[in-house]
XYZ file of C-alpha atoms in Angstrom:
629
model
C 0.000 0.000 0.000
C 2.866 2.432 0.822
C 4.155 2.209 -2.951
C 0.792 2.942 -4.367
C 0.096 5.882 -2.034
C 3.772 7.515 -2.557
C 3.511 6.326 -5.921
C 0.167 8.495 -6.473
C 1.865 11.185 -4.482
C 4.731 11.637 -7.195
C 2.276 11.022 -10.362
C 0.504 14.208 -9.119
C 3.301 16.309 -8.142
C 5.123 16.012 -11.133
C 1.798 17.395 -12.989
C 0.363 13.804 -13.863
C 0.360 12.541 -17.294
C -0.127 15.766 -18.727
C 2.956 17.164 -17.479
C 4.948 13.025 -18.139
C 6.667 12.463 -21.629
C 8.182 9.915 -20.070
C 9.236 7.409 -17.513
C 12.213 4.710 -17.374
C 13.628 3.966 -13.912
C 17.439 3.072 -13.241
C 19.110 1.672 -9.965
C 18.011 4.347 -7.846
C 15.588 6.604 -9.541
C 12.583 7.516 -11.002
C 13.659 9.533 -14.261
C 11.025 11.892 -15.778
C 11.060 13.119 -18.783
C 8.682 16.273 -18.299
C 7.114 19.120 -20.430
C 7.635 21.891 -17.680
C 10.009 21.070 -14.754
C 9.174 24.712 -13.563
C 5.823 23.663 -12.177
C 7.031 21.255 -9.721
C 7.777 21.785 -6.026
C 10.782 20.175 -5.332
C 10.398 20.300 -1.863
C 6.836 18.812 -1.859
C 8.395 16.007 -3.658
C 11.065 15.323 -1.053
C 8.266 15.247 1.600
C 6.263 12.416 -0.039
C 7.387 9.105 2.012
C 10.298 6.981 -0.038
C 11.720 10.197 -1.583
C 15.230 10.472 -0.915
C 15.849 13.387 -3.246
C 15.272 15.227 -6.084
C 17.868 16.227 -9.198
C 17.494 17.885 -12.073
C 20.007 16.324 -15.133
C 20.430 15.673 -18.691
C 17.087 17.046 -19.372
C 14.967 14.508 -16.643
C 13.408 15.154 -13.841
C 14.898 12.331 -11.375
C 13.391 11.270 -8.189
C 15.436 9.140 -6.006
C 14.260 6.397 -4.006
C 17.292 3.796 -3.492
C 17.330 0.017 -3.972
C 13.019 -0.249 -3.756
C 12.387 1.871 -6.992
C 11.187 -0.814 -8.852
C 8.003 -1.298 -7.231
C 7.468 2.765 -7.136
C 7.891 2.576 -11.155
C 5.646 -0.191 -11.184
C 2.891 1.593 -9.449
C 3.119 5.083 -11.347
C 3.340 2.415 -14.678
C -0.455 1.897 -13.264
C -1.303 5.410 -13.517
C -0.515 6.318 -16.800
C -0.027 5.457 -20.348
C 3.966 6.384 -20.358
C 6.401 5.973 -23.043
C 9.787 5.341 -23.334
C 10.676 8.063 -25.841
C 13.997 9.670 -25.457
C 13.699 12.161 -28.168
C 15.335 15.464 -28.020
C 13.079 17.500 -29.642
C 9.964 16.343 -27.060
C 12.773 17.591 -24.520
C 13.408 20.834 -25.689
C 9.580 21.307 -26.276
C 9.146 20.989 -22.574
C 11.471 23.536 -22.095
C 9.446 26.439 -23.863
C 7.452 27.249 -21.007
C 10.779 27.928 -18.690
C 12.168 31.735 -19.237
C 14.504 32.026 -21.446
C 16.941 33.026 -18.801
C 16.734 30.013 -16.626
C 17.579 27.555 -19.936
C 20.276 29.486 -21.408
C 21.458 29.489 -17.607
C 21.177 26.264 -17.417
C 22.701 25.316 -20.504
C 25.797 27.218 -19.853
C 26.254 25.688 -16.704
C 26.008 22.239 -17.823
C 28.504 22.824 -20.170
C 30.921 24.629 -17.762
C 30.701 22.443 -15.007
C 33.195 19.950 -16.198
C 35.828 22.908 -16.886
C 35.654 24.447 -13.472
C 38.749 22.233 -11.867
C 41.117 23.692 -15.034
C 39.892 27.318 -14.689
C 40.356 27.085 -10.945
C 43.665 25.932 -11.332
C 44.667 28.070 -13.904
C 42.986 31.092 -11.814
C 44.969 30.022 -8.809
C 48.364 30.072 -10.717
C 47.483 33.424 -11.904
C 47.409 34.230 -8.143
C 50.538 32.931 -7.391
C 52.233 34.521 -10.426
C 51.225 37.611 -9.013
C 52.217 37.098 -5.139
C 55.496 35.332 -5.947
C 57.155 38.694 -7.359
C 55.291 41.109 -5.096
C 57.263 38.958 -2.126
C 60.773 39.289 -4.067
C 60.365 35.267 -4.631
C 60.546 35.205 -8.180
C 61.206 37.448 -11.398
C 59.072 38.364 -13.932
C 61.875 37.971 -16.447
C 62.894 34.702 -15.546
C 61.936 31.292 -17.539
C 59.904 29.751 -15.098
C 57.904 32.828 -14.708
C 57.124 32.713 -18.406
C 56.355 28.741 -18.331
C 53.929 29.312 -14.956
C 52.154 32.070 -16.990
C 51.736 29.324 -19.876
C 50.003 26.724 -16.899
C 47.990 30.174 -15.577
C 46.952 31.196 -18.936
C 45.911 27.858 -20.996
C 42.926 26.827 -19.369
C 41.265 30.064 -20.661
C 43.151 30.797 -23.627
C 42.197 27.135 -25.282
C 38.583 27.722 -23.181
C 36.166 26.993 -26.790
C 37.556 23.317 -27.146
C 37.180 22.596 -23.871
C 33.577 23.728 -24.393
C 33.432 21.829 -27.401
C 33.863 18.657 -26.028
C 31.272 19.533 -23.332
C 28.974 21.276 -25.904
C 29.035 18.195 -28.204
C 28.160 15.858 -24.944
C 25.176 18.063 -24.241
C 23.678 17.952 -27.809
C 24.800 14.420 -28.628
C 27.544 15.872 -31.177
C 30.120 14.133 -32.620
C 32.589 15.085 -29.856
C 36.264 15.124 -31.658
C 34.648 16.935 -34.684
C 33.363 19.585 -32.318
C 36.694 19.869 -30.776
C 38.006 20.103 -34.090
C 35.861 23.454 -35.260
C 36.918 25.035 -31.615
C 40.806 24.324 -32.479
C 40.550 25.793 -36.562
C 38.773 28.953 -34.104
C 41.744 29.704 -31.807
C 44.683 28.066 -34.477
C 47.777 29.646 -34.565
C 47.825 30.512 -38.197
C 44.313 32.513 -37.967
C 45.674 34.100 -34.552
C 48.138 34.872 -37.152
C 45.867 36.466 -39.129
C 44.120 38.166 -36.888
C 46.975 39.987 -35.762
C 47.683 41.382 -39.436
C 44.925 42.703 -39.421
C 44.651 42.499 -43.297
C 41.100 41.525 -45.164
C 40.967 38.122 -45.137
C 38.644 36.005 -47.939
C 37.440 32.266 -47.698
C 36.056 30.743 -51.276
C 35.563 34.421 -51.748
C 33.054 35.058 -48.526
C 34.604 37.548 -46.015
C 35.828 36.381 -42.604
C 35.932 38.669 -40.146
C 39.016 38.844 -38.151
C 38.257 37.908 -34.548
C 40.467 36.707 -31.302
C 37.924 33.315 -30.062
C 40.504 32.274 -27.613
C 38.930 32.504 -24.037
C 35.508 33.265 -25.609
C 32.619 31.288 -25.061
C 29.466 32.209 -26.460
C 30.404 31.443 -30.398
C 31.812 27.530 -29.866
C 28.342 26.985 -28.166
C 26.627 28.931 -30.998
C 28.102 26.447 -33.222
C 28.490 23.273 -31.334
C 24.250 23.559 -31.173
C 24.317 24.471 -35.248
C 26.270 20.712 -35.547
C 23.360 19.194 -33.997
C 21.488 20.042 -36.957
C 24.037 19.697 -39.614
C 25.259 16.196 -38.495
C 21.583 15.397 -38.693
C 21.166 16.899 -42.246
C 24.435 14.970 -43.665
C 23.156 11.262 -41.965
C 19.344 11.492 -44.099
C 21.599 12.388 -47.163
C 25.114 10.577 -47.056
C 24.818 7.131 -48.456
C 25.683 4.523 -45.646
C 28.343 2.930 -47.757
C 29.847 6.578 -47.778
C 29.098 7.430 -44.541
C 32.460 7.377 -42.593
C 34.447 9.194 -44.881
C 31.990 11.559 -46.339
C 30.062 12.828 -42.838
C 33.909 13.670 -41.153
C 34.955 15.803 -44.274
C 31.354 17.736 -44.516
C 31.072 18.272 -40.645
C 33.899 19.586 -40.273
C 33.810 21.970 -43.646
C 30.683 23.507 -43.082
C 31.058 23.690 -39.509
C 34.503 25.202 -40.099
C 33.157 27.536 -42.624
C 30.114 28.619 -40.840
C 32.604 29.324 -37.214
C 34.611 32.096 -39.237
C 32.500 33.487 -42.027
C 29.012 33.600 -39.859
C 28.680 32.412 -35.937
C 31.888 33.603 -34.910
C 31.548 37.428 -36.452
C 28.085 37.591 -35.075
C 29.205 37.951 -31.584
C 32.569 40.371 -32.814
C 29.452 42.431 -34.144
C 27.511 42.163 -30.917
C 30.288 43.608 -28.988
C 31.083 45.917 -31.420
C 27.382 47.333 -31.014
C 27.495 47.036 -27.399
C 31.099 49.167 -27.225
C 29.396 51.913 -29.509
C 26.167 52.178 -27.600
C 28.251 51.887 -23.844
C 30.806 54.993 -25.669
C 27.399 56.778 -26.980
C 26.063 56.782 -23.372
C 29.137 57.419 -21.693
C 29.585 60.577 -23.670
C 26.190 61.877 -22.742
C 25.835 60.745 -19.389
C 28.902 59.108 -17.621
C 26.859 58.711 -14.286
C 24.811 56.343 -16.321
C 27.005 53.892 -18.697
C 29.339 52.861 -15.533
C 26.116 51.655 -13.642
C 25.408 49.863 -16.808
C 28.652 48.459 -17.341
C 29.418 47.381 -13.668
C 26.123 45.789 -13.374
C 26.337 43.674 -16.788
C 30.394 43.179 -16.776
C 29.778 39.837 -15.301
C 27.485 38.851 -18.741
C 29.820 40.709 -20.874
C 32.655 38.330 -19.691
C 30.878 35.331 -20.406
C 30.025 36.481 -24.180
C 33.955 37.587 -24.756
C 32.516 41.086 -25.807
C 34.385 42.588 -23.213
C 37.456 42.423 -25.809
C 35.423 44.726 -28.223
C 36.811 47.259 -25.380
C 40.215 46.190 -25.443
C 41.441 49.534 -27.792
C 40.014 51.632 -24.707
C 41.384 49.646 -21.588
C 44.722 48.296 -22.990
C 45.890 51.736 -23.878
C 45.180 53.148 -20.156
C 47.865 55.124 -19.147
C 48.802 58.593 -16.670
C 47.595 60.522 -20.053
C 44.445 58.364 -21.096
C 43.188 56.817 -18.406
C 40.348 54.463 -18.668
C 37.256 55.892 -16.813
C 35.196 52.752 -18.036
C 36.065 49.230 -18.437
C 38.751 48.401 -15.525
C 36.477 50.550 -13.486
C 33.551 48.567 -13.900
C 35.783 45.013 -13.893
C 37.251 46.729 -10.142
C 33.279 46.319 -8.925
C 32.430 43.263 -10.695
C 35.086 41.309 -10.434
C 35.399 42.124 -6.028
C 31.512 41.413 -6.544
C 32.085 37.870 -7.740
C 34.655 37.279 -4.969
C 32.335 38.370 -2.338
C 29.262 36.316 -3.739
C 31.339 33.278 -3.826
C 32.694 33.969 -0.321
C 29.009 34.054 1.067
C 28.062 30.899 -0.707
C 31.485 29.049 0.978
C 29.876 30.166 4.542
C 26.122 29.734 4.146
C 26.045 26.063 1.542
C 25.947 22.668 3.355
C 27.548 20.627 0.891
C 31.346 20.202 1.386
C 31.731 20.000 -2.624
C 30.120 23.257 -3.020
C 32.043 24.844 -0.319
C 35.089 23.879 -1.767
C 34.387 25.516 -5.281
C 33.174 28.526 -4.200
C 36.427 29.068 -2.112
C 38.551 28.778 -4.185
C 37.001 30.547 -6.929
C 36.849 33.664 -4.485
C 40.238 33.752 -3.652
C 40.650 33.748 -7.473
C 38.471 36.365 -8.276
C 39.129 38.460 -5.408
C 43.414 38.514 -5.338
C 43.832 37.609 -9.437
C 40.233 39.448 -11.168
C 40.190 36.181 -12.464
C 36.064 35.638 -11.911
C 35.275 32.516 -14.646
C 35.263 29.830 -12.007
C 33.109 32.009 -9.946
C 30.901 32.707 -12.898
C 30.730 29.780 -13.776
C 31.306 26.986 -10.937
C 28.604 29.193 -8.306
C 27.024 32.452 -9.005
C 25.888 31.399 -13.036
C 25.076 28.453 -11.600
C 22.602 29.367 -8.358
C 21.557 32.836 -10.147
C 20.722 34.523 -6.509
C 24.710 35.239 -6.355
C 25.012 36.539 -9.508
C 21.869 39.026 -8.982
C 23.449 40.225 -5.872
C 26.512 40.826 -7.156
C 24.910 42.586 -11.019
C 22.937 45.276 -7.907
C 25.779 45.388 -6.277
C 27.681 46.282 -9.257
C 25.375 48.701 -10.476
C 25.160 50.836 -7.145
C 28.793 50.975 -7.056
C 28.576 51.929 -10.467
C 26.796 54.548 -9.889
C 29.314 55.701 -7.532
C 32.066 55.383 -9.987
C 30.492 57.055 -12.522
C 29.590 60.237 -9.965
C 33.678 60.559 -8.699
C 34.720 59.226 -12.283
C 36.876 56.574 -11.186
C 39.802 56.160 -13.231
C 42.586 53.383 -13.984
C 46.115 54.326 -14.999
C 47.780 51.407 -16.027
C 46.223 48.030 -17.569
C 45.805 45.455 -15.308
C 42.909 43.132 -14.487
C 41.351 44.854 -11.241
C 41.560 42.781 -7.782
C 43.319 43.181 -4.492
C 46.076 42.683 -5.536
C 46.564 44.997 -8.655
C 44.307 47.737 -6.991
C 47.463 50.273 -7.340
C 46.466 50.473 -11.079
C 44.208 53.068 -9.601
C 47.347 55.221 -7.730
C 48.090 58.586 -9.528
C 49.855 61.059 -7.215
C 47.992 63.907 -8.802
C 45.041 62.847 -7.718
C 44.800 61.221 -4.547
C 41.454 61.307 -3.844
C 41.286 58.682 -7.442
C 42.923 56.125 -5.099
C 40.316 56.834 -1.889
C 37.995 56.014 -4.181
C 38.714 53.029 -5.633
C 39.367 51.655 -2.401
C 35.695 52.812 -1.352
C 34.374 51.015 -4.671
C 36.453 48.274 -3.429
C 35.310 47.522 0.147
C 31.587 48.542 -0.799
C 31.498 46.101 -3.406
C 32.395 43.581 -1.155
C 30.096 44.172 1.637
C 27.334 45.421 -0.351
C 27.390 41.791 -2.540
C 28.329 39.656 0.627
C 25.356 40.936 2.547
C 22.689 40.962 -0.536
C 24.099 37.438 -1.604
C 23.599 35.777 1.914
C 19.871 37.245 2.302
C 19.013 36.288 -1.342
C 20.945 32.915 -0.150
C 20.909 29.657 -2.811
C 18.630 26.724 -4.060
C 21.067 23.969 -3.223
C 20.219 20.315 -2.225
C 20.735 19.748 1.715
C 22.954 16.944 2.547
C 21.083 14.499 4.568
C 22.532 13.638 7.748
C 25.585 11.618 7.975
C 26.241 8.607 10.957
C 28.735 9.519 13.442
C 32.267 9.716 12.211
C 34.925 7.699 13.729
C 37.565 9.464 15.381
C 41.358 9.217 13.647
C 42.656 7.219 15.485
C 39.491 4.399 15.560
C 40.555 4.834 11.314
C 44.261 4.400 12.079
C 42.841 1.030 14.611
C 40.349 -0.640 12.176
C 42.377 -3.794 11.535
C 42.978 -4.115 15.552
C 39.691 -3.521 16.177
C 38.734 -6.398 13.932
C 41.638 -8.482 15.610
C 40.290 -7.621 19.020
C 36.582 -7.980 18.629
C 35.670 -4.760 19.761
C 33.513 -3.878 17.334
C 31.726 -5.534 14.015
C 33.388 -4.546 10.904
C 33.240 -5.715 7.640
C 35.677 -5.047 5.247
C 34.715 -4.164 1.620
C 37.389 -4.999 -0.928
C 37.116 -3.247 -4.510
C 35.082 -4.677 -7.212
C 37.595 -2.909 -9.343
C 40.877 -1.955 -10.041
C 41.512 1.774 -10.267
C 41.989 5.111 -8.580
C 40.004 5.869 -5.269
C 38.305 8.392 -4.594
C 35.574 10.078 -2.059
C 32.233 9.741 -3.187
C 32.207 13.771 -2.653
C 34.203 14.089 -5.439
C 31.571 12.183 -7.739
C 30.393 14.194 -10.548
C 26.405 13.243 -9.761
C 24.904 15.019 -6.336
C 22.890 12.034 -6.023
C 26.370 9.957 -4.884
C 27.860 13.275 -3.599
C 25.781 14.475 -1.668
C 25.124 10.659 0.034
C 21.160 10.788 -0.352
C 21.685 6.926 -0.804
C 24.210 6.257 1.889
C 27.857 6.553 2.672
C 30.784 4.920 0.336
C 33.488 6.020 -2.374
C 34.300 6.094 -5.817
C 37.107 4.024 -7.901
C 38.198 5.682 -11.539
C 38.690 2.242 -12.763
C 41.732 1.254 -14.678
C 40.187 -1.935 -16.317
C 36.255 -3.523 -17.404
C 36.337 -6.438 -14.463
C 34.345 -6.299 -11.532
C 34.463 -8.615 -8.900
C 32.651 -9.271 -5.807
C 33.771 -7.437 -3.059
C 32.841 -9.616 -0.578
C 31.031 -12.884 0.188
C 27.292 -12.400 -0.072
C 24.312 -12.214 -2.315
C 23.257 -10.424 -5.337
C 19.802 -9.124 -4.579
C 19.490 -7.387 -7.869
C 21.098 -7.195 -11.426
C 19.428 -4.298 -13.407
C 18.066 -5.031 -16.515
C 20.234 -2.634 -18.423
C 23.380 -3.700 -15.937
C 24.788 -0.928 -15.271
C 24.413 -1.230 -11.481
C 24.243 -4.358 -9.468
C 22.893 -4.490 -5.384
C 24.536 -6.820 -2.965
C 23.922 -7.856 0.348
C 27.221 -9.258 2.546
C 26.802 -12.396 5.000
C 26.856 -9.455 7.002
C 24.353 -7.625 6.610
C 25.980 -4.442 4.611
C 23.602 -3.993 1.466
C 26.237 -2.035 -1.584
C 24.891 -0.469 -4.736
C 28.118 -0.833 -7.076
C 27.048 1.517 -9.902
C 28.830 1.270 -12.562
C 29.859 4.712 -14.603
C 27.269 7.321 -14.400
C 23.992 8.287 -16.248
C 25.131 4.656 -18.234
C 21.620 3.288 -17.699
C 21.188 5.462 -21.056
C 23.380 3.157 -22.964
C 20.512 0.372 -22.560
C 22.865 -2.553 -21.443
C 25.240 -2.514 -24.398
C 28.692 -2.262 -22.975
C 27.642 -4.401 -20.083
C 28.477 -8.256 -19.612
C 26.805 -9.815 -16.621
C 27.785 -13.280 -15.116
C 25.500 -13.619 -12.560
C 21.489 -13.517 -11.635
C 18.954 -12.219 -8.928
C 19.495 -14.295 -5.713
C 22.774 -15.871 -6.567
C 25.143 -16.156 -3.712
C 29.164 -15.065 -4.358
C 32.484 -15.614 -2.867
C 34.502 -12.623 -2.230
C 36.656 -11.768 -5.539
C 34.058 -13.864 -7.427
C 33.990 -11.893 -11.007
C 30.369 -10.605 -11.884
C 30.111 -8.410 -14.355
C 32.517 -7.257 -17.516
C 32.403 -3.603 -18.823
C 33.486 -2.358 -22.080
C 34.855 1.102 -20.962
C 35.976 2.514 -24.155
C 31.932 2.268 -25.102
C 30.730 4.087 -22.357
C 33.751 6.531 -22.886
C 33.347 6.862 -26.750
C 29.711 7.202 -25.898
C 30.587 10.144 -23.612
C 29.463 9.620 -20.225
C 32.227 9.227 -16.940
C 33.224 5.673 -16.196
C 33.604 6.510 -12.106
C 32.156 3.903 -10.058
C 30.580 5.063 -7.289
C 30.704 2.123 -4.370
C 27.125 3.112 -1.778
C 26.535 1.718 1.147
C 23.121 1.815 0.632
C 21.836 0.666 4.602
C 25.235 2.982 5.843
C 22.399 4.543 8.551
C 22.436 1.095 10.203
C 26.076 1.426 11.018
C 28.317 3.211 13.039
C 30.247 4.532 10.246
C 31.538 3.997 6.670
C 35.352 4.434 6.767
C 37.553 4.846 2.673
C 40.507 3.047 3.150
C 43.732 5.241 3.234
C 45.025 4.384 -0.172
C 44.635 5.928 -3.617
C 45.150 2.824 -5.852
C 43.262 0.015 -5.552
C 42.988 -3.859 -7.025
C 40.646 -6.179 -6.452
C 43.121 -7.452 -3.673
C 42.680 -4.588 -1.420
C 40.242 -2.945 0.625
C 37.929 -0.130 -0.859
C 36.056 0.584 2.543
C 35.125 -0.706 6.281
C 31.701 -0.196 7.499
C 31.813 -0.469 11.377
C-alpha cells in the first residue's frame, strides 16, 4: 500500500500525465522526462514518504528512491499510459514554457561544469604569479615565470575546445569533430591572421578577423548548429559513404560557418554594445558605468568585453580608462564576495570547496570565470546580488569618475592600477568602490541565499585514530566490521568528489568512488546479489553481514541500454569474495561520452556506526575499498 500511495503522491506532483513524456527507472531513480520542470515543487516532492531526493540532469526530472524503486515505477506504470521516448526535440519542447533566462542558464552551466577544476587551477596560478614577485620570490623575467604564466593562462586561452567537447556531450555531437571546429577557431595561423589585421577572404566570402581564444558564447553557438548539420548529412550521405563523407562535410561547413558567420556575429555584438556603452558614456557618464558594472559579469561570459580592449589596454597617466577596468574593479570584487558568502552559508562540502577557491581567485587575481561559472551562473541569486551590487557601485564610480592608470585586471592585488599622485582622492575612491562592493554583494548574496540540495545527515564519524585502529579492532573484537574490498581496479576516490549530487551528496548512503583502470568487476565480498538491473549498469549486494552495496557502474550509463555491459550472474545468486560478476566495455561508455567513475554506496550505511575509505589511492581487487563499522 505504501508504494501505491507515494507512488500516487509523485504522479501528481510532477503534474500527472499531462505534465509526463516519459518514464524509465534506473538503480536508484525515477527519471522523468517532463514538459515543464518549472511547475514542480521540489520540496513537496522530497516530503512524499520513499523520496530520498530530487535532481534535475540531462534534461529529466529524477526522483530518487534507493534500492526499492522498482516497485514505485511499477505503481506510477499503473497510472498512466507512459512511453519510453527519449527524443530530443519532445525535450526541448518541454522547455518552452521555462524563461529564457533560466535555460540558457542552465545550458551554460552544464557545459561549464566539467571545466571548473582547469579554470580554478589556472585562476589560482594566476594568483601565485602575481604574489610570488610582489614577495621578491621570483622574477618576472625569468623562464619559469614565463612557463607558470603558460600553466595560468591555458585553461582560458584554449577555453572553446574545452567547451566543445562539453557542448558536443550536451547535444549528442560528434565530440572530436566539435573539438576540431573550436581548435581551426583559436589556431595559430588565424591568430596569425588576426593579428595582421589584413582583409581576409574564404572561397571568396569575407571572414571577419576575430580573437575566439577565451571566448565562449560562439563555440556553443556552433556546437548547437552541428546538432542540426550532423543530422542533415546522416538522411543524405549514403551509408556505404558514410564514414568518410560525414567527417569531411562536418567539419567543412562547420569550419566555414565558425569564421565566415557564428563567430563574427558575436565580434558584431560587442562591437554594437562598445558603440552604444561609448554613446552613453559621452552623454551621461553617471549612467554607462552603472550599466557596465552591473552587466560586466554577462559581458565576460560572451567575450565582448574584448570589443573594449582599444580603450582599456591603452590606459595610461595621459588616457586613463574611466570605463572598463572601473567597472571590472566592482564586478570582479563582486564575484569574490558572492562566492565567499556561498562558501559560509552552503551545506555541501563540494560546493564549499568551489566557491572558495574561486573567491580567492576572483578576489586577489580578477580572475572571476570559475566564480561565474562553478557558483554564481550556476545558483543565479549570487550573480543578482553581485549585477545590484555592481550597479550601485557603479553609480558611484560614474559620480567621482573613477579612473585606472595602467592596464591590469582589477583585484586586491593589482588595486594600485588606480594610484596617480595627482590625484589622490582617485585612489580613496577606488578603495571605497572596493570595500563597498564587497560588503554590499556579501550581505545581498547571503539574504538572497541559494537553491542547493541539503545533505542528509551523515552517521557519526569515527575518530582518527578508531581509522588508524580498524584492523585491531577487527583483531580484538571490539567492534563488528566488515571489510569491503574493490570490485575494481583503479583510482580511489571520495564519493564527494563524484560528478552526480545524487552519490555526492550521500542521499543513498555513505561509500566512495574508484576511476577504474580496467572492465572487471568482482565481488567485493562474500554475499548475495539481490538485484542485477536489466540494463546492468548497477548491481545491489547484500554481505553475509548484513551491509547492502549499490556498485554503480559509470554514471547516467543506464542510457546506454545494457550494451557495454556483460553480466555473469542472476537475482538471488550467492558469491564468494573476488568472485567476477560483471565485464564492462569502458571505451563504449567513454566513446559514448558519459564518466566511467564507479561510485561504491553503502546503501543501509544509517544502520552502522560509520563507513570508513581506506587510506590508499590505488586500488585492485586485492585490497580494501572501505570498512563499514
Amino acid at each position: 500500500m505504501k508504494y501505491q500511495t507515494s507512488a500516487q503522491a509523485i504522479y501528481e506532483a510532477v503534474g500527472t500525465e499531462s505534465n509526463i513524456i516519459s518514464l524509465i527507472h534506473c538503480m536508484t531513480r525515477l527519471r522523468f522526462r517532463l514538459r515543464d520542470e518549472s511547475i514542480v515543487d521540489d520540496e513537496a516532492v522530497k516530503q512524499i514518504p520513499g523520496v530520498v531526493g530530487v535532481n534535475h540532469q540531462s534534461g529529466q526530472y529524477q526522483v530518487i528512491i534507493g534500492n526499492d524503486v522498482a516497485n514505485y515505477y511499477d505503481e506510477l506504470a499503473k497510472l498512466g499510459n507512459f512511453t519510453n521516448d527519449n527524443d530530443d526535440s519532445k525535450v526541448e519542447e518541454s522547455k518552452e514554457k521555462d524563461s529564457l533566462f533560466n535555460r540558457f542558464a542552465s545550458f551554460i552551466s552544464s557545459c561549464m561544469s566539467p571545466l571548473i577544476p582547469a579554470l580554478i587551477g589556472g585562476g589560482m596560478i594566476k594568483v601565485v604569479l602575481i604574489l610570488l614577485p610582489m614577495l621578491g620570490w621570483l622574477s618576472e623575467k625569468g623562464q619559469t615565470y614565463a612557463i607558470l604564466t603558460i600553466f595560468g593562462d591555458a585553461p582560458f586561452y584554449f577555453l572553446p575546445i574545452m567547451l566543445a567537447y562539453t557542448a558536443a556531450q550536451y547535444f549528442k555531437v560528434t565530440p572530436m569533430l566539435a573539438v576540431t571546429v573550436g581548435a581551426i577557431m583559436i589556431h595559430p595561423n588565424f591568430a596569425a591572421m588576426v593579428t595582421a589585421g589584413k582583409s581576409v577572404t574564404f572561397m571568396g566570402l569575407p571572414v571577419t578577423l576575430a580573437t575566439y581564444s577565451s571566448s565562449v558564447i560562439p563555440i556553443l553557438m556552433m556546437v548547437w548548429l552541428m546538432k542540426y548539420i550532423e543530422k542533415g548529412i546522416d538522411k543524405i550521405c549514403p551509408a556505404s559513404l558514410k564514414s568518410v563523407l560525414k567527417p569531411l562535410l562536418v567539419l567543412f561547413i562547420s569550419g566555414t560557418l565558425a569564421l565566415v558567420v557564428v563567430g563574427p556575429i558575436g565580434t558584431y555584438a560587442g562591437n554594437l554594445l562598445s558603440t552604444v556603452i561609448l554613446f552613453i558614456q559621452g552623454k551621461a557618464s553617471w549612467l554607462a558605468m552603472p550599466l557596465m558594472a552591473a552587466f560586466m559579469p554577462l559581458i565576460v561570459m560572451t567575450g565582448m568585453h574584448w570589443a573594449f580592449a582599444p580603450i582599456f589596454l591603452a590606459a595610461s597617466l595621459a588616457h586613463p580608462d574611466t570605463l572598463i577596468l572601473p567597472a571590472m574593479l566592482a564586478a570582479n570584487i563582486a564575484q569574490g564576495a558572492a562566492c565567499l558568502a556561498v562558501m559560509f552559508k552552503a551545506k555541501n562540502k563540494n560546493t564549499k570547496q568551489v566557491a572558495g577557491a574561486a573567491s580567492i581567485s576572483a578576489l586577489l587575481a580578477g580572475v572571476t570565470e570559475p566564480a561565474l561559472y562553478g557558483i554564481t551562473l550556476k545558483y543565479k541569486k549570487p550573480l543578482y546580488a553581485a549585477m545590484i551590487s555592481g550597479a550601485i557601485t557603479g553609480l558611484y564610480m560614474g559620480i567621482v569618475n573613477l579612473k585606472s592608470y595602467v592596464f591590469a585586471v582589477p583585484s586586491l592585488v593589482s588595486i594600485p592600477q588606480f594610484v596617480n599622485k595627482a590625484d589622490s582622492a582617485n585612489f580613496i575612491n577606488a578603495l571605497i568602490v572596493l570595500v563597498a562592493s564587497f560588503i554590499l554583494t556579501f550581505i545581498l548574496t547571503w539574504i538572497f541565499g541559494i537553491d542547493e540540495e541539503v545533505e542528509p545527515a551523515t552517521v557519526a564519524a569515527s575518530t582518527t585514530s578508531d581509522l588508524n585502529n580498524v584492523d585491531d579492532q577487527l583483531d580484538s573484537g571490539a567492534q563488528t566490521t566488515t571489510k569491503i574490498y574493490s570490485p575494481m581496479a583503479g583510482e580511489l576516490i571520495s564519493l564527494d568528489s563524484v560528478n552526480d549530487p545524487t552519490f555526492a551528496q550521500k542521499m543513498l548512503g555513505d561509500g566512495v568512488a574508484i576511476i577504474p583502470q580496467d572492465g572487471h568487476i568482482y565481488a567485493p565480498f562474500a554475499g548475495t546479489v539481490m538485484t542485477v538491473f536489466p540494463t546492468k549498469h548497477a548491481i545491489g549486494l547484500k554481505s553475509d553481514t548484513g551491509v547492502e552495496l549499490l556498485i554503480h557502474c559509470g554514471l547516467d550509463t543506464v542510457n546506454l541500454q545494457g550494451v557495454p555491459f556483460t553480466a555473469y550472474v542472476k537475482d538471488n545468486q550467492h558469491v564468494a569474495q573476488g568472485e567476477l560478476l560483471m565485464d564492462v566495455d569502458l571505451k563504449q561508455i567513454k566513446a559514448a561520452g558519459y564518466d566511467t567513475t564507479t561510485p561504491l554506496v553503502v546503501t543501509n550505511s544509517s544502520e552502522f556506526v560509520s563507513v570508513e575509505p581506506a587510506d590508499k589511492t590505488v586500488v585492485t581487487a586485492n585490497d580494501v575499498a572501505m570498512y563499514v563499522i
